[in-house]
């Protein structure tokens, strides 16, 4: 889950550099709402399945060629190295539905509280950066 969140955050940050000033302002004003929406959707999906997924990184080692130069002679043996490779593994984890329902209610309450503030900020963005129709 952490890797997906990190990827989503990196993607949002990259996209924040795109768009008109109004779009950038609105994106900034609604960032927390989008995060809460993602967490609400994940929690609802976990409740529907009856379990959630946990991700972790597992390191394994593989043999690879580690010669970093060209022009090897006919009697030269290639050098091999034992290099670490990191895999992200996702596996199911049991949930406590009572805890998840409580978490979901708290997320929805927080979203409702932020939605009003976000509407005000979005209106301010539109007033500050009007776009031609």
Tab-separated table of N, CA and C in Angstrom:
chain	number	residue	atom	x	y	z
A	1	UNK	N	0.828	-1.179	0.000
A	1	UNK	CA	0.000	0.000	0.000
A	1	UNK	C	0.879	1.251	0.000
A	2	UNK	N	1.988	1.193	0.736
A	2	UNK	CA	2.870	2.355	0.797
A	2	UNK	C	3.437	2.695	-0.566
A	3	UNK	N	3.819	1.685	-1.347
A	3	UNK	CA	4.375	1.952	-2.660
A	3	UNK	C	3.333	2.576	-3.574
A	4	UNK	N	2.094	2.099	-3.490
A	4	UNK	CA	1.039	2.684	-4.313
A	4	UNK	C	0.788	4.122	-3.909
A	5	UNK	N	0.803	4.388	-2.623
A	5	UNK	CA	0.599	5.753	-2.143
A	5	UNK	C	1.753	6.647	-2.576
A	6	UNK	N	2.950	6.145	-2.483
A	6	UNK	CA	4.112	6.929	-2.900
A	6	UNK	C	4.047	7.221	-4.390
A	7	UNK	N	3.646	6.223	-5.173
A	7	UNK	CA	3.510	6.411	-6.609
A	7	UNK	C	2.430	7.440	-6.909
A	8	UNK	N	1.295	7.335	-6.226
A	8	UNK	CA	0.203	8.287	-6.435
A	8	UNK	C	0.646	9.699	-6.083
A	9	UNK	N	1.365	9.842	-4.983
A	9	UNK	CA	1.853	11.153	-4.573
A	9	UNK	C	2.830	11.706	-5.600
A	10	UNK	N	3.729	10.874	-6.098
A	10	UNK	CA	4.688	11.311	-7.112
A	10	UNK	C	3.970	11.725	-8.391
A	11	UNK	N	2.956	10.967	-8.777
A	11	UNK	CA	2.192	11.283	-9.976
A	11	UNK	C	1.437	12.592	-9.804
A	12	UNK	N	0.825	12.787	-8.658
A	12	UNK	CA	0.093	14.030	-8.386
A	12	UNK	C	1.046	15.218	-8.403
A	13	UNK	N	2.223	15.033	-7.818
A	13	UNK	CA	3.220	16.105	-7.806
A	13	UNK	C	3.655	16.447	-9.225
A	14	UNK	N	3.855	15.431	-10.044
A	14	UNK	CA	4.237	15.644	-11.432
A	14	UNK	C	3.128	16.365	-12.182
A	15	UNK	N	1.898	15.947	-11.975
A	15	UNK	CA	0.775	16.575	-12.659
A	15	UNK	C	0.509	17.992	-12.168
A	16	UNK	N	0.911	18.281	-10.947
A	16	UNK	CA	0.692	19.623	-10.404
A	16	UNK	C	1.437	20.675	-11.217
A	17	UNK	N	2.502	20.275	-11.866
A	17	UNK	CA	3.256	21.209	-12.685
A	17	UNK	C	2.542	21.480	-14.010
A	18	UNK	N	1.535	20.688	-14.337
A	18	UNK	CA	0.792	20.839	-15.578
A	18	UNK	C	-0.482	21.634	-15.321
A	19	UNK	N	-1.041	22.177	-16.374
A	19	UNK	CA	-2.331	22.839	-16.273
A	19	UNK	C	-2.211	24.342	-16.120
A	20	UNK	N	-3.356	24.971	-16.206
A	20	UNK	CA	-3.422	26.423	-16.062
A	20	UNK	C	-3.235	26.794	-14.595
A	21	UNK	N	-2.962	28.055	-14.322
A	21	UNK	CA	-2.848	28.467	-12.915
A	21	UNK	C	-4.116	28.142	-12.117
A	22	UNK	N	-5.282	28.299	-12.738
A	22	UNK	CA	-6.522	27.968	-12.036
A	22	UNK	C	-6.579	26.478	-11.713
A	23	UNK	N	-6.228	25.640	-12.683
A	23	UNK	CA	-6.239	24.190	-12.455
A	23	UNK	C	-5.245	23.798	-11.366
A	24	UNK	N	-4.076	24.415	-11.363
A	24	UNK	CA	-3.083	24.129	-10.336
A	24	UNK	C	-3.598	24.531	-8.961
A	25	UNK	N	-4.236	25.686	-8.895
A	25	UNK	CA	-4.783	26.172	-7.629
A	25	UNK	C	-5.885	25.233	-7.120
A	26	UNK	N	-6.768	24.816	-8.017
A	26	UNK	CA	-7.861	23.909	-7.637
A	26	UNK	C	-7.303	22.559	-7.204
A	27	UNK	N	-6.292	22.081	-7.925
A	27	UNK	CA	-5.672	20.802	-7.560
A	27	UNK	C	-5.085	20.869	-6.155
A	28	UNK	N	-4.438	21.988	-5.844
A	28	UNK	CA	-3.871	22.166	-4.508
A	28	UNK	C	-4.972	22.240	-3.456
A	29	UNK	N	-6.043	22.950	-3.778
A	29	UNK	CA	-7.146	23.129	-2.818
A	29	UNK	C	-7.881	21.826	-2.526
A	30	UNK	N	-7.845	20.879	-3.460
A	30	UNK	CA	-8.600	19.631	-3.292
A	30	UNK	C	-7.710	18.420	-3.032
A	31	UNK	N	-6.435	18.652	-2.789
A	31	UNK	CA	-5.484	17.538	-2.587
A	31	UNK	C	-5.918	16.617	-1.445
A	32	UNK	N	-6.269	17.186	-0.295
A	32	UNK	CA	-6.654	16.348	0.848
A	32	UNK	C	-7.939	15.580	0.573
A	33	UNK	N	-8.873	16.208	-0.149
A	33	UNK	CA	-10.111	15.499	-0.498
A	33	UNK	C	-9.815	14.279	-1.370
A	34	UNK	N	-8.926	14.449	-2.327
A	34	UNK	CA	-8.577	13.316	-3.198
A	34	UNK	C	-7.911	12.203	-2.391
A	35	UNK	N	-7.063	12.575	-1.454
A	35	UNK	CA	-6.421	11.572	-0.600
A	35	UNK	C	-7.466	10.835	0.231
A	36	UNK	N	-8.389	11.586	0.828
A	36	UNK	CA	-9.449	10.951	1.615
A	36	UNK	C	-10.323	10.059	0.737
A	37	UNK	N	-10.641	10.508	-0.477
A	37	UNK	CA	-11.434	9.679	-1.391
A	37	UNK	C	-10.736	8.356	-1.683
A	38	UNK	N	-9.417	8.409	-1.876
A	38	UNK	CA	-8.644	7.191	-2.137
A	38	UNK	C	-8.697	6.261	-0.920
A	39	UNK	N	-8.521	6.826	0.278
A	39	UNK	CA	-8.550	6.010	1.496
A	39	UNK	C	-9.946	5.433	1.751
A	40	UNK	N	-10.974	6.200	1.477
A	40	UNK	CA	-12.350	5.712	1.629
A	40	UNK	C	-12.599	4.550	0.674
A	41	UNK	N	-12.181	4.698	-0.582
A	41	UNK	CA	-12.370	3.630	-1.575
A	41	UNK	C	-11.612	2.363	-1.168
A	42	UNK	N	-10.385	2.513	-0.673
A	42	UNK	CA	-9.609	1.348	-0.233
A	42	UNK	C	-10.281	0.651	0.946
A	43	UNK	N	-10.784	1.431	1.889
A	43	UNK	CA	-11.429	0.853	3.071
A	43	UNK	C	-12.722	0.151	2.684
A	44	UNK	N	-13.500	0.764	1.802
A	44	UNK	CA	-14.741	0.125	1.335
A	44	UNK	C	-14.442	-1.172	0.593
A	45	UNK	N	-13.390	-1.177	-0.218
A	45	UNK	CA	-13.012	-2.394	-0.946
A	45	UNK	C	-12.566	-3.485	0.029
A	46	UNK	N	-11.823	-3.116	1.053
A	46	UNK	CA	-11.385	-4.091	2.057
A	46	UNK	C	-12.581	-4.693	2.779
A	47	UNK	N	-13.547	-3.851	3.145
A	47	UNK	CA	-14.752	-4.354	3.812
A	47	UNK	C	-15.536	-5.290	2.898
A	48	UNK	N	-15.632	-4.949	1.629
A	48	UNK	CA	-16.365	-5.796	0.674
A	48	UNK	C	-15.682	-7.155	0.506
A	49	UNK	N	-14.346	-7.165	0.477
A	49	UNK	CA	-13.598	-8.415	0.321
A	49	UNK	C	-13.527	-9.206	1.616
A	50	UNK	N	-13.461	-8.477	2.728
A	50	UNK	CA	-13.262	-9.133	4.013
A	50	UNK	C	-11.801	-9.223	4.410
A	51	UNK	N	-10.924	-8.668	3.625
A	51	UNK	CA	-9.489	-8.617	3.916
A	51	UNK	C	-8.886	-7.450	3.157
A	52	UNK	N	-7.673	-7.102	3.539
A	52	UNK	CA	-6.961	-6.036	2.841
A	52	UNK	C	-5.657	-6.597	2.294
A	53	UNK	N	-4.908	-5.786	1.618
A	53	UNK	CA	-3.606	-6.197	1.106
A	53	UNK	C	-2.517	-5.397	1.809
A	54	UNK	N	-1.432	-6.059	2.067
A	54	UNK	CA	-0.255	-5.409	2.633
A	54	UNK	C	0.878	-5.608	1.640
A	55	UNK	N	1.647	-4.575	1.426
A	55	UNK	CA	2.798	-4.703	0.537
A	55	UNK	C	4.072	-4.565	1.351
A	56	UNK	N	5.076	-5.274	0.905
A	56	UNK	CA	6.394	-5.160	1.524
A	56	UNK	C	7.433	-5.455	0.464
A	57	UNK	N	8.630	-5.003	0.725
A	57	UNK	CA	9.719	-5.222	-0.213
A	57	UNK	C	10.545	-6.418	0.232
A	58	UNK	N	10.835	-7.279	-0.723
A	58	UNK	CA	11.636	-8.468	-0.460
A	58	UNK	C	12.879	-8.380	-1.350
A	59	UNK	N	14.030	-8.571	-0.733
A	59	UNK	CA	15.287	-8.499	-1.478
A	59	UNK	C	15.743	-9.914	-1.799
A	60	UNK	N	16.067	-10.125	-3.065
A	60	UNK	CA	16.656	-11.386	-3.489
A	60	UNK	C	17.930	-11.047	-4.255
A	61	UNK	N	18.797	-12.019	-4.436
A	61	UNK	CA	20.062	-11.773	-5.120
A	61	UNK	C	20.121	-12.600	-6.399
A	62	UNK	N	20.641	-11.986	-7.451
A	62	UNK	CA	20.776	-12.664	-8.737
A	62	UNK	C	22.195	-12.452	-9.270
A	63	UNK	N	22.636	-13.416	-10.067
A	63	UNK	CA	23.936	-13.287	-10.715
A	63	UNK	C	23.768	-12.426	-11.954
A	64	UNK	N	24.614	-11.420	-12.106
A	64	UNK	CA	24.594	-10.573	-13.295
A	64	UNK	C	26.019	-10.306	-13.745
A	65	UNK	N	26.162	-9.957	-15.005
A	65	UNK	CA	27.476	-9.561	-15.497
A	65	UNK	C	27.799	-8.190	-14.933
A	66	UNK	N	29.002	-8.015	-14.456
A	66	UNK	CA	29.355	-6.726	-13.886
A	66	UNK	C	30.554	-6.105	-14.576
A	67	UNK	N	30.933	-6.609	-15.754
A	67	UNK	CA	31.977	-5.957	-16.546
A	67	UNK	C	31.380	-4.680	-17.113
A	68	UNK	N	32.046	-3.574	-16.893
A	68	UNK	CA	31.492	-2.320	-17.367
A	68	UNK	C	32.355	-1.689	-18.452
A	69	UNK	N	33.095	-2.512	-19.174
A	69	UNK	CA	33.904	-1.968	-20.255
A	69	UNK	C	33.743	-2.840	-21.494
A	70	UNK	N	34.055	-2.251	-22.648
A	70	UNK	CA	33.906	-2.922	-23.933
A	70	UNK	C	35.299	-3.293	-24.443
A	71	UNK	N	35.368	-4.240	-25.323
A	71	UNK	CA	36.634	-4.601	-25.939
A	71	UNK	C	37.358	-5.708	-25.205
A	72	UNK	N	36.627	-6.680	-24.754
A	72	UNK	CA	37.236	-7.802	-24.054
A	72	UNK	C	38.003	-8.659	-25.050
A	73	UNK	N	39.148	-9.112	-24.631
A	73	UNK	CA	39.958	-9.957	-25.498
A	73	UNK	C	39.380	-11.362	-25.600
A	74	UNK	N	39.920	-12.199	-26.520
A	74	UNK	CA	39.364	-13.539	-26.721
A	74	UNK	C	39.548	-14.468	-25.519
A	75	UNK	N	40.508	-14.186	-24.641
A	75	UNK	CA	40.759	-15.070	-23.504
A	75	UNK	C	40.273	-14.474	-22.185
A	76	UNK	N	39.499	-13.429	-22.273
A	76	UNK	CA	39.011	-12.779	-21.055
A	76	UNK	C	37.702	-13.435	-20.616
A	77	UNK	N	37.628	-13.734	-19.347
A	77	UNK	CA	36.399	-14.300	-18.794
A	77	UNK	C	35.559	-13.172	-18.223
A	78	UNK	N	34.278	-13.213	-18.493
A	78	UNK	CA	33.379	-12.188	-17.953
A	78	UNK	C	33.282	-12.344	-16.445
A	79	UNK	N	33.249	-11.215	-15.760
A	79	UNK	CA	33.125	-11.212	-14.314
A	79	UNK	C	31.644	-11.178	-13.945
A	80	UNK	N	31.268	-11.997	-12.977
A	80	UNK	CA	29.881	-12.049	-12.517
A	80	UNK	C	29.810	-11.515	-11.087
A	81	UNK	N	28.673	-10.870	-10.796
A	81	UNK	CA	28.449	-10.319	-9.460
A	81	UNK	C	27.100	-10.810	-8.936
A	82	UNK	N	27.007	-10.927	-7.653
A	82	UNK	CA	25.779	-11.316	-6.976
A	82	UNK	C	25.107	-10.025	-6.525
A	83	UNK	N	24.108	-9.543	-7.274
A	83	UNK	CA	23.504	-8.237	-7.041
A	83	UNK	C	22.122	-8.355	-6.402
A	84	UNK	N	21.795	-7.445	-5.493
A	84	UNK	CA	20.453	-7.464	-4.893
A	84	UNK	C	19.399	-6.897	-5.847
A	85	UNK	N	18.232	-7.516	-5.843
A	85	UNK	CA	17.077	-7.061	-6.610
A	85	UNK	C	15.913	-6.986	-5.629
A	86	UNK	N	15.207	-5.866	-5.648
A	86	UNK	CA	14.097	-5.677	-4.721
A	86	UNK	C	12.774	-5.892	-5.447
A	87	UNK	N	11.959	-6.772	-4.904
A	87	UNK	CA	10.618	-7.022	-5.431
A	87	UNK	C	9.601	-6.519	-4.415
A	88	UNK	N	8.504	-5.977	-4.915
A	88	UNK	CA	7.403	-5.587	-4.042
A	88	UNK	C	6.380	-6.705	-4.065
A	89	UNK	N	6.068	-7.224	-2.891
A	89	UNK	CA	5.165	-8.367	-2.759
A	89	UNK	C	3.902	-7.898	-2.054
A	90	UNK	N	2.762	-8.283	-2.586
A	90	UNK	CA	1.474	-7.930	-1.993
A	90	UNK	C	0.797	-9.214	-1.540
A	91	UNK	N	0.354	-9.233	-0.288
A	91	UNK	CA	-0.315	-10.432	0.199
A	91	UNK	C	-1.524	-10.046	1.043
A	92	UNK	N	-2.545	-10.901	1.088
A	92	UNK	CA	-3.768	-10.586	1.836
A	92	UNK	C	-3.542	-10.639	3.343
A	93	UNK	N	-4.245	-9.751	4.051
A	93	UNK	CA	-4.168	-9.669	5.501
A	93	UNK	C	-5.595	-9.555	6.035
A	94	UNK	N	-5.894	-10.299	7.079
A	94	UNK	CA	-7.227	-10.264	7.680
A	94	UNK	C	-7.501	-8.885	8.277
A	95	UNK	N	-8.785	-8.489	8.265
A	95	UNK	CA	-9.182	-7.216	8.874
A	95	UNK	C	-10.200	-7.477	9.977
A	96	UNK	N	-10.347	-6.518	10.834
A	96	UNK	CA	-11.407	-6.525	11.838
A	96	UNK	C	-12.496	-5.600	11.292
A	97	UNK	N	-13.629	-6.145	10.863
A	97	UNK	CA	-14.668	-5.308	10.244
A	97	UNK	C	-15.150	-4.174	11.145
A	98	UNK	N	-15.192	-4.386	12.443
A	98	UNK	CA	-15.623	-3.332	13.359
A	98	UNK	C	-14.658	-2.149	13.301
A	99	UNK	N	-13.378	-2.447	13.327
A	99	UNK	CA	-12.357	-1.400	13.267
A	99	UNK	C	-12.411	-0.695	11.917
A	100	UNK	N	-12.560	-1.465	10.849
A	100	UNK	CA	-12.610	-0.877	9.504
A	100	UNK	C	-13.840	0.012	9.331
A	101	UNK	N	-14.983	-0.415	9.870
A	101	UNK	CA	-16.190	0.416	9.787
A	101	UNK	C	-16.017	1.717	10.564
A	102	UNK	N	-15.364	1.636	11.728
A	102	UNK	CA	-15.085	2.840	12.506
A	102	UNK	C	-14.148	3.774	11.736
A	103	UNK	N	-13.137	3.187	11.123
A	103	UNK	CA	-12.190	3.974	10.331
A	103	UNK	C	-12.901	4.631	9.152
A	104	UNK	N	-13.765	3.876	8.484
A	104	UNK	CA	-14.504	4.409	7.347
A	104	UNK	C	-15.392	5.578	7.770
A	105	UNK	N	-16.074	5.445	8.890
A	105	UNK	CA	-16.933	6.526	9.384
A	105	UNK	C	-16.100	7.772	9.692
A	106	UNK	N	-14.939	7.583	10.291
A	106	UNK	CA	-14.068	8.718	10.612
A	106	UNK	C	-13.564	9.402	9.339
A	107	UNK	N	-13.201	8.595	8.334
A	107	UNK	CA	-12.741	9.169	7.063
A	107	UNK	C	-13.853	9.968	6.395
A	108	UNK	N	-15.066	9.436	6.398
A	108	UNK	CA	-16.194	10.141	5.777
A	108	UNK	C	-16.525	11.422	6.540
A	109	UNK	N	-16.446	11.389	7.861
A	109	UNK	CA	-16.670	12.602	8.653
A	109	UNK	C	-15.622	13.658	8.319
A	110	UNK	N	-14.379	13.230	8.252
A	110	UNK	CA	-13.287	14.159	7.922
A	110	UNK	C	-13.477	14.730	6.528
A	111	UNK	N	-13.904	13.899	5.580
A	111	UNK	CA	-14.119	14.370	4.218
A	111	UNK	C	-15.229	15.414	4.169
A	112	UNK	N	-16.314	15.155	4.893
A	112	UNK	CA	-17.424	16.113	4.915
A	112	UNK	C	-16.971	17.455	5.478
A	113	UNK	N	-16.143	17.415	6.511
A	113	UNK	CA	-15.643	18.652	7.102
A	113	UNK	C	-14.727	19.403	6.135
A	114	UNK	N	-13.919	18.686	5.388
A	114	UNK	CA	-12.998	19.322	4.448
A	114	UNK	C	-13.693	19.803	3.178
A	115	UNK	N	-14.793	19.170	2.798
A	115	UNK	CA	-15.466	19.504	1.541
A	115	UNK	C	-15.935	20.959	1.525
A	116	UNK	N	-16.476	21.426	2.623
A	116	UNK	CA	-16.954	22.812	2.679
A	116	UNK	C	-15.787	23.783	2.507
A	117	UNK	N	-14.689	23.507	3.203
A	117	UNK	CA	-13.509	24.363	3.078
A	117	UNK	C	-12.951	24.322	1.653
A	118	UNK	N	-12.943	23.143	1.047
A	118	UNK	CA	-12.420	23.006	-0.310
A	118	UNK	C	-13.278	23.787	-1.306
A	119	UNK	N	-14.606	23.772	-1.110
A	119	UNK	CA	-15.481	24.540	-2.012
A	119	UNK	C	-15.151	26.026	-1.960
A	120	UNK	N	-14.909	26.538	-0.773
A	120	UNK	CA	-14.540	27.950	-0.616
A	120	UNK	C	-13.207	28.223	-1.318
A	121	UNK	N	-12.250	27.334	-1.135
A	121	UNK	CA	-10.936	27.516	-1.758
A	121	UNK	C	-11.009	27.414	-3.279
A	122	UNK	N	-11.835	26.509	-3.799
A	122	UNK	CA	-12.000	26.377	-5.247
A	122	UNK	C	-12.637	27.650	-5.812
A	123	UNK	N	-13.642	28.177	-5.137
A	123	UNK	CA	-14.259	29.439	-5.580
A	123	UNK	C	-13.225	30.563	-5.588
A	124	UNK	N	-12.353	30.581	-4.568
A	124	UNK	CA	-11.301	31.597	-4.508
A	124	UNK	C	-10.316	31.418	-5.667
A	125	UNK	N	-10.020	30.200	-6.017
A	125	UNK	CA	-9.123	29.933	-7.157
A	125	UNK	C	-9.742	30.454	-8.447
A	126	UNK	N	-11.017	30.199	-8.625
A	126	UNK	CA	-11.701	30.654	-9.842
A	126	UNK	C	-11.752	32.177	-9.915
A	127	UNK	N	-11.919	32.828	-8.766
A	127	UNK	CA	-11.946	34.294	-8.740
A	127	UNK	C	-10.536	34.860	-8.978
A	128	UNK	N	-9.531	34.200	-8.418
A	128	UNK	CA	-8.154	34.684	-8.539
A	128	UNK	C	-7.571	34.457	-9.935
A	129	UNK	N	-7.930	33.308	-10.528
A	129	UNK	CA	-7.397	32.957	-11.855
A	129	UNK	C	-8.552	32.688	-12.823
A	130	UNK	N	-9.281	33.722	-13.240
A	130	UNK	CA	-10.397	33.496	-14.157
A	130	UNK	C	-9.894	33.004	-15.505
A	131	UNK	N	-10.655	32.117	-16.091
A	131	UNK	CA	-10.301	31.604	-17.426
A	131	UNK	C	-11.339	32.100	-18.422
A	132	UNK	N	-10.888	32.385	-19.613
A	132	UNK	CA	-11.806	32.846	-20.662
A	132	UNK	C	-12.705	31.708	-21.074
A	133	UNK	N	-13.951	32.000	-21.260
A	133	UNK	CA	-14.934	30.973	-21.652
A	133	UNK	C	-14.935	30.780	-23.135
